[in-house]
Structures are given as C-alpha cells and as structure tokens.
Coordinates of C-alpha atoms in Angstrom, one line a residue:
Chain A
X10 CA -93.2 12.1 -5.7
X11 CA -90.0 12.9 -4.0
X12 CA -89.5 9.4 -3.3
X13 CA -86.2 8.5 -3.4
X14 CA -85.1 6.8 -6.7
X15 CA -88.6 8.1 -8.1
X16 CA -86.9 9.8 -11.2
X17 CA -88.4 13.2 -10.4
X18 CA -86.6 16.2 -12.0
X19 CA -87.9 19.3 -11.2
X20 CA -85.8 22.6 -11.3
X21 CA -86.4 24.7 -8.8
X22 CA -84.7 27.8 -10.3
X23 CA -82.8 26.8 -6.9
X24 CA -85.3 27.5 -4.4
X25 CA -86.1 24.9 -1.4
X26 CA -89.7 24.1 -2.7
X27 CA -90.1 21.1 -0.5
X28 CA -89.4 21.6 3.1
X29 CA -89.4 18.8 5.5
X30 CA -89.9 19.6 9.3
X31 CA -89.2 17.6 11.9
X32 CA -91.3 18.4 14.7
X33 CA -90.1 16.0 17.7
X34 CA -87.8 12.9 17.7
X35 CA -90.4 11.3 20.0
X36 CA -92.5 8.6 19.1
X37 CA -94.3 6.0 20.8
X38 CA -93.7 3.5 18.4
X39 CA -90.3 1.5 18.2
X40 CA -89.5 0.9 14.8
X41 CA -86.5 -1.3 14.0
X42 CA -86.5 1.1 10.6
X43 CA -86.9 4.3 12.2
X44 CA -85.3 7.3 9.7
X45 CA -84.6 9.3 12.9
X46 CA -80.5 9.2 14.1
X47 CA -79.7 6.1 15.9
X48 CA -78.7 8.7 18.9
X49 CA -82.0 10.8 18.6
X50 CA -82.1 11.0 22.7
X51 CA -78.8 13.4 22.2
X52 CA -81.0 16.1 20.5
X53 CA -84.1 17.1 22.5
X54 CA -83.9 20.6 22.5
X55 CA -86.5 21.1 20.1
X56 CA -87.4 24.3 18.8
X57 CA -90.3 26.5 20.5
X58 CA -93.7 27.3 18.6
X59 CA -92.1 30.9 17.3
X60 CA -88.5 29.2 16.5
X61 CA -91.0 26.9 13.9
X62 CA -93.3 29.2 12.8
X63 CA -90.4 31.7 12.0
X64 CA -88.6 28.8 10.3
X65 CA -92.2 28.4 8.4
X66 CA -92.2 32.0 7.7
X67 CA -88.4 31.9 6.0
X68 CA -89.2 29.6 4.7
X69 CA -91.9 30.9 2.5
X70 CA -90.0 33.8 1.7
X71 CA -87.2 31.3 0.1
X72 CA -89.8 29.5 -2.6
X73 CA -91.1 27.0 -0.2
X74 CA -94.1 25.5 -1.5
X75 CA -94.2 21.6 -0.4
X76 CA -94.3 21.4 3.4
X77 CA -94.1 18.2 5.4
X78 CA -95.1 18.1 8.8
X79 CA -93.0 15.0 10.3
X80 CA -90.6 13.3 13.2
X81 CA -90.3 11.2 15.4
X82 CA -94.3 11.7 15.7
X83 CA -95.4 15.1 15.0
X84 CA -99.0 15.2 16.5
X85 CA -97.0 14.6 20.1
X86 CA -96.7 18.4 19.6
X87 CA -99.8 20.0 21.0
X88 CA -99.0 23.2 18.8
X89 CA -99.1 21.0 15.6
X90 CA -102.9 22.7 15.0
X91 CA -101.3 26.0 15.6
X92 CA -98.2 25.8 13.3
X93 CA -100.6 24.0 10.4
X94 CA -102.8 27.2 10.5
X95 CA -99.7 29.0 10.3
X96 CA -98.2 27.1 7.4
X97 CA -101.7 27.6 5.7
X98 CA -101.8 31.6 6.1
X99 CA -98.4 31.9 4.2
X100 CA -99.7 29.2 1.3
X101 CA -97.4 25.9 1.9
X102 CA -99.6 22.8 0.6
X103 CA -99.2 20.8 4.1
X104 CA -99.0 17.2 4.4
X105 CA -98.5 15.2 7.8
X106 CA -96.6 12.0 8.1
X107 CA -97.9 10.4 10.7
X108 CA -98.2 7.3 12.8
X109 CA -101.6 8.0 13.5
X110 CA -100.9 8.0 17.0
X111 CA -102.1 10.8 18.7
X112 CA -104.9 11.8 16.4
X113 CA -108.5 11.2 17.0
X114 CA -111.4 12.9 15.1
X115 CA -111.6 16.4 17.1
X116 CA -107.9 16.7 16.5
X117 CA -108.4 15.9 12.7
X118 CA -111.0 18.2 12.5
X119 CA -109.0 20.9 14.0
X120 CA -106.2 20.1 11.4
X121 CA -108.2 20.1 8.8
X122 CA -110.0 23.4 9.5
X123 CA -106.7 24.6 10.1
X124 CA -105.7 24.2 6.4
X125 CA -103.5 20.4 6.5
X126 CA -104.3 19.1 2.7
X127 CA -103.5 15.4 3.3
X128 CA -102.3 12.9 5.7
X129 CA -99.7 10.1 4.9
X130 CA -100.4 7.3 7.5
X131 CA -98.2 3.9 8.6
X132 CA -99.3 0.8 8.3
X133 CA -96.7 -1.6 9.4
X134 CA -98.3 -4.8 9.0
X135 CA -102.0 -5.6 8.0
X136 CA -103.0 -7.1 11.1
X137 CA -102.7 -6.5 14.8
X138 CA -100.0 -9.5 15.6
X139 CA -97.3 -9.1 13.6
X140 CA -97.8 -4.7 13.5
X141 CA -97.7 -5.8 17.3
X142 CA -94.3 -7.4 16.9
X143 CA -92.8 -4.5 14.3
X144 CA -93.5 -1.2 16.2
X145 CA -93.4 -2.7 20.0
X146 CA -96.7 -1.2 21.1
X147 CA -100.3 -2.2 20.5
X148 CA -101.4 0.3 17.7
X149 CA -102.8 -1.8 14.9
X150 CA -106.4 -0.8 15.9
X151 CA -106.2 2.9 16.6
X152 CA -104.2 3.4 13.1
X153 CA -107.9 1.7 11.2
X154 CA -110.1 4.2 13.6
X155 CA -108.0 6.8 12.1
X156 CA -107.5 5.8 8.5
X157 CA -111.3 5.8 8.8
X158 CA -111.7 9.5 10.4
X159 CA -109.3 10.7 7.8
X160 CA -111.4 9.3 5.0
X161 CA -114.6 10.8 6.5
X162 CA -112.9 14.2 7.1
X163 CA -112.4 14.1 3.5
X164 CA -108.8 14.5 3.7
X165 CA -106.7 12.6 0.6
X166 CA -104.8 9.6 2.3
X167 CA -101.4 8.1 1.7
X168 CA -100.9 4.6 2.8
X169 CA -97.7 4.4 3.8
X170 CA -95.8 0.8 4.2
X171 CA -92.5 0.4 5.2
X172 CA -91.5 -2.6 3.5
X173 CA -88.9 -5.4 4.4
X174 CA -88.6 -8.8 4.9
X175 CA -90.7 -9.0 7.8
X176 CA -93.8 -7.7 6.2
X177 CA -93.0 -8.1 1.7
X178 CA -94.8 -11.1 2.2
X179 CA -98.1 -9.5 3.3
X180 CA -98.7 -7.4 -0.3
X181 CA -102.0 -8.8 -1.1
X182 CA -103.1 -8.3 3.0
X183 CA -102.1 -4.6 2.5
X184 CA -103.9 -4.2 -1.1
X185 CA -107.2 -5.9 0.8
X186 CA -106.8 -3.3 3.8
X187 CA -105.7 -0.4 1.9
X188 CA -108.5 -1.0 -0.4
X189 CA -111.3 -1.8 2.2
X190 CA -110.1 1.5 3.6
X191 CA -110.2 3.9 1.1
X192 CA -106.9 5.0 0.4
X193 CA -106.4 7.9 -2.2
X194 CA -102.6 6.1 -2.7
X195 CA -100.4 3.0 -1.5
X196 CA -97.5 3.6 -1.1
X197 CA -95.0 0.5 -0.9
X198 CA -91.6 2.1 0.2
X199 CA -89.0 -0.5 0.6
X200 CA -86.9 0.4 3.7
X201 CA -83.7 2.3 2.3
X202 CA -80.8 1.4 4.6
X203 CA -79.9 4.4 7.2
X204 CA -79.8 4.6 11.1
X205 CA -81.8 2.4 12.2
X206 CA -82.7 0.3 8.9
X207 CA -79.1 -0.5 8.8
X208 CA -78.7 -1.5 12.2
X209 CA -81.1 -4.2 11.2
X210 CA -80.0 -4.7 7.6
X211 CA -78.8 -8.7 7.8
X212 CA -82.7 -9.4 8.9
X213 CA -84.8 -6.7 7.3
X214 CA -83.3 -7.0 3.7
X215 CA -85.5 -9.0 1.7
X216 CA -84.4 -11.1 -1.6
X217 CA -84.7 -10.1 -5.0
X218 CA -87.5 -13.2 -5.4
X219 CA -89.3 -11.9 -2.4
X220 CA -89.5 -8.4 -4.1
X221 CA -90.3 -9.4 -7.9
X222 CA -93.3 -11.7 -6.4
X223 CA -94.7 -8.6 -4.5
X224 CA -94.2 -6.4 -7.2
X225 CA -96.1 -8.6 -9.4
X226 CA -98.9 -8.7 -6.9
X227 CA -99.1 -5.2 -7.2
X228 CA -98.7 -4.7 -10.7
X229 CA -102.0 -7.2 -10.8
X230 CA -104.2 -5.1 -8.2
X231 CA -102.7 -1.8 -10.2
X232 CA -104.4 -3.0 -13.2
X233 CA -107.5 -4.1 -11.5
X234 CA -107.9 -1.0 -9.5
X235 CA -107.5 1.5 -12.5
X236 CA -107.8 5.4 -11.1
X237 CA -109.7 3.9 -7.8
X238 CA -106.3 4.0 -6.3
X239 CA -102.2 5.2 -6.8
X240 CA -99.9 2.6 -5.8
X241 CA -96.6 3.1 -6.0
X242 CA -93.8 0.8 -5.5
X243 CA -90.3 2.0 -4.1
X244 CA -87.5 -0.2 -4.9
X245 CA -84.8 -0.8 -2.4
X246 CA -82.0 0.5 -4.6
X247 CA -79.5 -2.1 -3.5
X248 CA -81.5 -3.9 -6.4
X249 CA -80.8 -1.6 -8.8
X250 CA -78.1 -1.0 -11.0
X251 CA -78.2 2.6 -11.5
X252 CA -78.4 5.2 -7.8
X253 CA -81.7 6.7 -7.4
X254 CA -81.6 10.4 -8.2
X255 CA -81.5 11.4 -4.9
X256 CA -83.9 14.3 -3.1
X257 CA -83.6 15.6 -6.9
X258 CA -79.6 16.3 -6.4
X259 CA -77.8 17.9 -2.5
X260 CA -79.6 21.1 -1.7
X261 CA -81.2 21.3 -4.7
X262 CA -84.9 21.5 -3.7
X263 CA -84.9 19.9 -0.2
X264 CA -84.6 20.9 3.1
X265 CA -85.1 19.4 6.2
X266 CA -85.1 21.3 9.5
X267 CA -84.5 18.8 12.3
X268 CA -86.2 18.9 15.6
X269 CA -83.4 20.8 17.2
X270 CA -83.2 23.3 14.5
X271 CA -80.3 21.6 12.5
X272 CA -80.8 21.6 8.9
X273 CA -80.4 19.0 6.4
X274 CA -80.5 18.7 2.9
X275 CA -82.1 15.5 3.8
X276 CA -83.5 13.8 6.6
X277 CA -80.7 11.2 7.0
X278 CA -78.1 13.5 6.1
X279 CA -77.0 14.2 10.0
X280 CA -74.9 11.0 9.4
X281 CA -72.5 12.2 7.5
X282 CA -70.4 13.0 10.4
X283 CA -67.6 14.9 8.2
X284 CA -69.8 18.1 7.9
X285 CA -70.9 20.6 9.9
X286 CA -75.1 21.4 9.1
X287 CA -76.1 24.9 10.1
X288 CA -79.1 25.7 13.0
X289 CA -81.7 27.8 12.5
X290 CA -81.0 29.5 16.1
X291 CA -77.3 30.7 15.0
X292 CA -77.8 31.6 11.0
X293 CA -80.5 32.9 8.5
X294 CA -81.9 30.6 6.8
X295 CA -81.4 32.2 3.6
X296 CA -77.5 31.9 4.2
X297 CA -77.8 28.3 5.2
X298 CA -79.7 27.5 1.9
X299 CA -78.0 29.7 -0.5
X300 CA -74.1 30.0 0.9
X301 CA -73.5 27.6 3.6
X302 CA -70.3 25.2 2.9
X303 CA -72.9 22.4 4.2
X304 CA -75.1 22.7 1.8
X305 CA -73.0 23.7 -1.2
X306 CA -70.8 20.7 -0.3
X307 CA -72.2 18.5 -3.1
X308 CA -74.6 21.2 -5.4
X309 CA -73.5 21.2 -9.3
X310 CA -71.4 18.6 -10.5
X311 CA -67.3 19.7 -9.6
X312 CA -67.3 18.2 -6.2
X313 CA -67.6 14.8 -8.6
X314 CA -64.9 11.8 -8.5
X315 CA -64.9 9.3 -11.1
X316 CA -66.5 7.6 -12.2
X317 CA -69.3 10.4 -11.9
X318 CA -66.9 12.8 -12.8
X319 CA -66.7 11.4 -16.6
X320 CA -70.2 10.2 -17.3
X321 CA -73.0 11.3 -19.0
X322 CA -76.2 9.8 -17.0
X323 CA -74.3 12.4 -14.2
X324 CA -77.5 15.2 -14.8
X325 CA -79.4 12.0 -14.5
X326 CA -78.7 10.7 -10.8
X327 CA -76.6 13.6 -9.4
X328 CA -73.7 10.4 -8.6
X329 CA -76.9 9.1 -6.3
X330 CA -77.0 9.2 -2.0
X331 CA -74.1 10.9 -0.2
X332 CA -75.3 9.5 2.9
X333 CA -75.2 5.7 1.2
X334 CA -71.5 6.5 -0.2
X335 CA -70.3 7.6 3.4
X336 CA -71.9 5.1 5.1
X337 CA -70.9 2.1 2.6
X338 CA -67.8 3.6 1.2
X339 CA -66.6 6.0 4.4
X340 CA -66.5 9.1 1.5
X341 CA -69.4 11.1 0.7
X342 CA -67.9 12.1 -2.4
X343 CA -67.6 8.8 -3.9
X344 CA -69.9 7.2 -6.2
X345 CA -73.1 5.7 -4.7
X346 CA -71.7 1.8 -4.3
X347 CA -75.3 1.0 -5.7
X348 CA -73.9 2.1 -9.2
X349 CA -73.2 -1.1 -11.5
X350 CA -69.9 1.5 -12.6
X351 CA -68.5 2.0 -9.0
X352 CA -66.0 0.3 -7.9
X353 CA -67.2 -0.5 -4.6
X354 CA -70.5 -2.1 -6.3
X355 CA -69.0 -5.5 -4.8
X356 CA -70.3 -4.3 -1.2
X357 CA -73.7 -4.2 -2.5
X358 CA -73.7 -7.2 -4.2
X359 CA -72.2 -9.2 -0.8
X360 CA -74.8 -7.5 1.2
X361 CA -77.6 -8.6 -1.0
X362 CA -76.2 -12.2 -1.2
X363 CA -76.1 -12.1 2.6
X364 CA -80.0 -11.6 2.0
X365 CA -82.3 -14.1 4.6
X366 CA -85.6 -14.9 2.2
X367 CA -87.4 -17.1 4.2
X368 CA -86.0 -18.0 7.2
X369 CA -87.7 -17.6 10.3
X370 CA -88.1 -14.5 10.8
X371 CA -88.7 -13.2 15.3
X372 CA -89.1 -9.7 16.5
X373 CA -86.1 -10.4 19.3
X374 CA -84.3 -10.9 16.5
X375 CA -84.6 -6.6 15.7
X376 CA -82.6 -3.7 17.4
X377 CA -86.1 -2.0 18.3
X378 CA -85.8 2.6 18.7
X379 CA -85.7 2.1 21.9
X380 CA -83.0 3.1 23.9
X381 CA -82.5 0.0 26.8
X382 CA -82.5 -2.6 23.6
X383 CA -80.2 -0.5 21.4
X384 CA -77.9 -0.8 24.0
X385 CA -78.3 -4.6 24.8
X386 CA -78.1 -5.1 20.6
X387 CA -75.2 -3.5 20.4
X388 CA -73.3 -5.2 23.1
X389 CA -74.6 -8.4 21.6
X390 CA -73.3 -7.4 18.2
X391 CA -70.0 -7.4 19.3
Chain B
X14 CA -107.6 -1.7 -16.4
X15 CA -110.7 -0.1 -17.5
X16 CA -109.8 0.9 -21.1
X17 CA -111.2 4.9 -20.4
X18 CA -113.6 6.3 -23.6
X19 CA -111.1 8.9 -25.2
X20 CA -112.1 12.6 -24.0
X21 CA -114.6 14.4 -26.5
X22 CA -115.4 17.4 -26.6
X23 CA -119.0 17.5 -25.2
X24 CA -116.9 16.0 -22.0
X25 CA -116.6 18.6 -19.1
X26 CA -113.7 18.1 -16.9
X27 CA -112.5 18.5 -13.5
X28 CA -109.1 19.0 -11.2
X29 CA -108.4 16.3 -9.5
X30 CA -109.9 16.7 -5.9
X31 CA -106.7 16.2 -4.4
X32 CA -104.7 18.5 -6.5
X33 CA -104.6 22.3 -5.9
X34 CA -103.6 24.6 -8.9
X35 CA -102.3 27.6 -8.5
X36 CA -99.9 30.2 -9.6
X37 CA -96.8 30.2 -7.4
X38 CA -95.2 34.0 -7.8
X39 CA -91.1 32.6 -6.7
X40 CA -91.3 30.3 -9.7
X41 CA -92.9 32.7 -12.2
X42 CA -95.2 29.5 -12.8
X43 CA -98.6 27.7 -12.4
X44 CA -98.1 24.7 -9.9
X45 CA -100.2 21.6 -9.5
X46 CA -99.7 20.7 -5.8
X47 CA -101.2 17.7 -4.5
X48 CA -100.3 14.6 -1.6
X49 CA -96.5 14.6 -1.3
X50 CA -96.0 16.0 -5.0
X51 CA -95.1 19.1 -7.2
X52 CA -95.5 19.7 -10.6
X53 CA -94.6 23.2 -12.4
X54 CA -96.6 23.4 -15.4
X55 CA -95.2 25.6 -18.8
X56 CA -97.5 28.6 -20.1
X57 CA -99.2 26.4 -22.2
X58 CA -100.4 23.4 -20.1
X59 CA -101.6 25.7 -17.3
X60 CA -103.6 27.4 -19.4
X61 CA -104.9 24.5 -21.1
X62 CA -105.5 23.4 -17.8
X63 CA -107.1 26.7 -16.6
X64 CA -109.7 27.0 -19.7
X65 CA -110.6 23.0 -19.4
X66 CA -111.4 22.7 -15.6
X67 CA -113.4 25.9 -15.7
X68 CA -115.4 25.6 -19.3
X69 CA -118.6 23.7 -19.3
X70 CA -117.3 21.6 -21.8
X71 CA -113.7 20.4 -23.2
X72 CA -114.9 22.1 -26.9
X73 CA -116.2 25.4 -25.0
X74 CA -112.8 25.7 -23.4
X75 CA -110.9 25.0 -27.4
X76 CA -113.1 27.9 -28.8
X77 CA -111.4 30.2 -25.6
X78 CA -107.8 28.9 -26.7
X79 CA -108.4 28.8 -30.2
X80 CA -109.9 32.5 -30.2
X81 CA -106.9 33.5 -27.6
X82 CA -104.0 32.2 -29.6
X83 CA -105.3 32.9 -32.9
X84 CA -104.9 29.4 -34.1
X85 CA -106.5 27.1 -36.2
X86 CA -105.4 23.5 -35.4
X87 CA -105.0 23.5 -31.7
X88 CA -107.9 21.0 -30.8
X89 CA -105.9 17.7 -31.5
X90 CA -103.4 19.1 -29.3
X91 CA -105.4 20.3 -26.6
X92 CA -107.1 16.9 -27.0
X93 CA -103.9 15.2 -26.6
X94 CA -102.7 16.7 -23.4
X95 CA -105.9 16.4 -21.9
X96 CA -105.7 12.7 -22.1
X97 CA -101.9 12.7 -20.8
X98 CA -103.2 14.8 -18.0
X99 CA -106.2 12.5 -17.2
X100 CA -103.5 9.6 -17.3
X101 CA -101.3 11.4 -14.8
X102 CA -104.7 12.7 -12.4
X103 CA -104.4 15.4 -12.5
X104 CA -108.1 15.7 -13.9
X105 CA -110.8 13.6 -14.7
X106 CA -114.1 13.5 -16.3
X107 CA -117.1 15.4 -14.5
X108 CA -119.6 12.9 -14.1

C-alpha cells in the first residue's frame, strides 16, 4: 500500500504510477480530520469533464497505472461514471475513495460496468451516535446500505477508519462491523496531522497506551481471521522514532491533481506555502512531472540538510514528510521532527506528552470542515 | 491462524480475485494491481506466476518451466515462491 509510513519501495524507473485525483473539495460530511486545505472554499473552480479526462489521458501516457478517484466527495460529480469508463479505456486499475455518500446500487452498478475495480469506504465510528457526532450529518446508516451493495456488486472493499482518540477505543466494534460486513481489507489509518487533523491535534491525538491496546486487539482478530480478511494498521508516526518513507520519496511515484487542476506530489502538499505547484490548465503535464522546480524541489537526495544529509537509512525514508518538517519546523528541507536524530524531535515528544487519553472527550470540543465553525474555532483559539 | 497445508503439486492455484495481472508496456514489466496497491514483478516471478494460475496443477505448470528453462532443480524454488506468494495473496488454492 501507499500508506504513508507503509515501507513500500517501488522504483518507478521515474514515472508517476499512482495518480491521485481530486475530483471536488465538496463533501457533505464535516470531518474534524478532513485531508482537504483548511481554506478548500478558496479553490472551487474545478476542472470540466475534458480538463479531467485529458489529465487521465496524460496521464496514461506518463506510466500511470494506479488511479484514485477522490476529494472532498467524488461521487458529488455526476460525470464520475463517465470519467471511470474513461480511466478504464486507457487501462488505469481505478479505485474510489469514498464516503459512501452519494452512491446507491444503480450508481454502483454503473461504476462497476464502467470498469471501477474497488471501492475504499469510511467508516468513522461503528455506530450511528458517536459517527453522528464525528462527521456532523446523519450518515451511519446509508454508509452499511452501501458497504452491503458494494459487497453484492462484487466489487473488493476497503474499510477505511480514520482513527484518533475519539474513535481508538471502538477497535473491537469496527473488527465486529467490518467483519459482519464483508470487508476484503480494514484498514486502521491513524489520523496523520495536516489541515484539518492539526487544527484538532490537542483532542484527536490519542496516547501511546490507547494505541498499543488497539493494536493488540487487532493483532488478536488478525490471527483469528487468517486470509478472511487484510487488516492493516497505520501508525501515527509521531510514535515512531524513524519518518515514514513518505509517498515512496517527493515526486517520485505520486501525483495528485487537485480539484482545481493544481498538482501535488501529494495531497497535503498545497501547504507548503513556500512553493509554487504547477496547473494542468497552464503547463503539460509531462513538464510538471519531469522538469518543474516544484516537483524537483525535493527528488534525489542533494536538496538534503543534516542530519539526512550524512546518514545512511537516507535511501530508506527519503528524510520523511516535507509537509510535516514545514509545518512543525517552518523548513521543508529539514529533517522530519518525527526522526529520533533531528534536532527538533523535542516538538514531537511535547506534543505527544500534551496527549488527552481519557478524558472526556465532546464533539463541540472539534473545529468541524465547515466553514461558520472554523471561523468561530479560530476566534476562540485565540 | 489457520496453519495452511504447504502447496503440493497436485494443488491447482488461482490469482487472487482482487488482483489483476498484467504486463504494463512503460515499466517493461508484469504488474500485480490490486485495491490501493502495485507490485512490479522480475522475469521470473511473473512467469512463475503466469504458468501456475493457468496450469491445471502446480506440477503441470513445473514441467512448462522446467522444460522452458532447461533446468533440473527448479521445483523447490517454484515451490518456495508459490508459498511466499500465497502468504502475500496474491494467489490462493483453487478449491
């Protein structure tokens, strides 16, 4: 998997197998977590039908292979069955990352006729309550109709759960579900702290006990389960002492074409403020992914400061997250702070100490995406 | 976990259901694709791969590689990555 800090290596002989696109920052749901810029509203000139499908088409032509159909909430985009059967004809593997929200079984159907190979759905919580407090909108039950359309489709399904301190505490509840479900693969993806997730940090962070006892419960139900089901289990890598070898090193094999046409070498990498990502609507995007100064920024392994520069796990981890460094550090060139051998490692370790565990935990408590309470939060926050 | 029976060769095998194998002309390579993941396979594994998921059995598919590469004492191998590939999924046992 691509996961962050999932130890894949794969060369690419330097083409963008895995492309990411970002159909719409739109979604229904309002997800203290959300991966989307905390000032999404400032980019909704998405690109049209033939903008995407001649991104798809470029794409192709560049060694795509890996395509990820995503937002915001893609299936807002009534051309999402057209650009699928599009993505299909010029032989990506398509996978949409969904909500669930906005499907039903005609439009699954339509997907799957059209050539989507898999759906990765949300759960936020594993009942209708507390997914009721997380996402802002009453969802809980059309997500289970879905996850059981997608499993009589046929279509593989990813369980996705965003995990934090609000929901770690739930890991048997989401074995039960995912299990009573179907699932092909759980995926347990601790929140990684960007946008949104780090507006919310202080509450969402959970403890290292909190993790180890749900990684044990999984570890249990892995062994019980045998092939039945995948489950992986994302670390938050504030817990680790080594950076996660991020989206397999900077425009290595990545790329992420944001709603507007922006692209990314991730999808969080619109925060580093300091550089300048190409659009697709003024530059090929064979120049963007071969010569543009965004996205050689931080290839290879000169760009390096110590104490990357000088060490030998360096081919390892790629230095780790340029967005983490920036945002933790205020240089995207430093060391990833979650290294035990940077010197900034102290802000990690005071962030984790800082971690709630059990106290009581309140959705008005959470900055939610929406735009009204971001404002309100942040006014509070001062 | 269910200790598996180790593969033998009157065992026919399978891809995955969820994986697609194919070869992908940028990379010069066969490519297992499957939900959210990419493998590129060597010359070797994807045409291990290729004889096994398409032989009636795992010893009709050594008799195609043995008789292709001319050698002698491939089975144990063959044997050996089958069972790494069944740990990873990629393929399983036909039932």
């Amino acid at each position: 998997m691509p996961k962050d800090g999932s130890g894949l290596s794969l060369d690419g002989l330097g083409m963008p197998l895995w492309l990411v696109v970002e159909l719409t920052y739109k979604c229904p749901l309002k997800c203290p977590w959300c991966s989307n810029p905390v000032d999404f509203e400032r980019y909704g000139n998405e690109l049209s039908t033939e903008e995407w499908k001649s991104v798809l088409r470029r794409g192709r032509e560049l060694g795509g292979v890996q395509l990820g159909f995503t937002g915001g909430e893609p299936t807002l985009r009534r051309d999402l069955e057209e650009l699928v059967a599009e993505a299909e004809c010029l032989g990506y593997y398509t996978n949409l990352i969904t909500s669930g929200v906005g499907l039903n079984r005609e439009r699954l159907r339509a997907l799957k006729a059209a050539g989507l190979k898999q759906v990765q759905l949300s759960f936020q919580a594993p009942e209708r309550a507390l997914s009721h407090d997380l996402v802002g909108v009453d969802v809980f039950d059309q997500k289970i109709d879905i996850a059981h359309a997608i499993k009589a489709e046929g279509l593989p399904m990813v369980m996705n759960v965003p995990v934090s301190r609000y929901n770690i505490e739930r890991t048997g509840e989401f074995l039960d579900l995912a299990e009573d479900i179907g699932a092909d693969y759980l995926e347990f993806a601790n929140l990684q702290y960007y946008n949104w997730a780090l507006l919310n940090r202080a509450e969402l962070l959970p403890t290292r006990d909190q993790l180890e006892r749900s990684e044990a419960i999984v570890k249990e139900r892995r062994e019980r389960l045998g092939k039945k089901m995948t489950i992986y289990f994302v670390v938050p890598d504030y817990y680790d002492n080594r950076p996660k070898a991020c989206m397999n090193g900077w425009g290595a094999i990545h790329l992420t074409i944001a709603p507007d046409g922006t692209t990314l070498p991730c999808q969080e990498a619109r925060l580093i403020k300091t550089l300048d990502f190409p659009n697709v609507r003024d530059a090929d995007l064979a120049w963007i992914w071969r010569e543009s100064p965004a996205f050689q920024k931080f290839r290879g392994d000169s760009w390096m400061k110590e104490p990357c520069r000088s060490c030998d796990e360096r081919e390892k981890d790629f230095g780790g997250c340029r967005c983490q460094a920036f945002l933790l550090t205020g240089d995207a060139a430093n060391t990833d702070p979650v290294c035990a051998k940077s010197p900034n490692r102290e802000i990690i370790d005071g962030l984790i100490g800082c971690a709630r565990g059990d106290q009581p935990v309140g959705a008005e408590k959470l900055v939610m995406r929406d735009i009204r309470k971001r404002l309100a939060g942040a006014e509070a926050g001062r | 976990m269910e200790t598996e029976t180790p593969l033998k060769l009157d065992d026919a095998v399978e891809l995955n259901p969820t994986h697609h194998f194919r070869w992908e002309e940028p990379q010069r390579a066969h490519v297992l694709l499957y939900p959210e993941g990419i493998v590129k396979l060597n010359e070797t594994a994807a045409a291990i791969i290729e004889a096994a998921a398409g032989a009636p059995s795992i010893g009709d598919a050594v008799a195609v590689l043995v008789a292709r590469y001319q050698h002698d004492d491939l089975e144990p191998k063959i044997i050996a990555f089958l069972e790494d590939a069944r740990a990873k999924g990629w393929i399983r046992v036909k039932s």
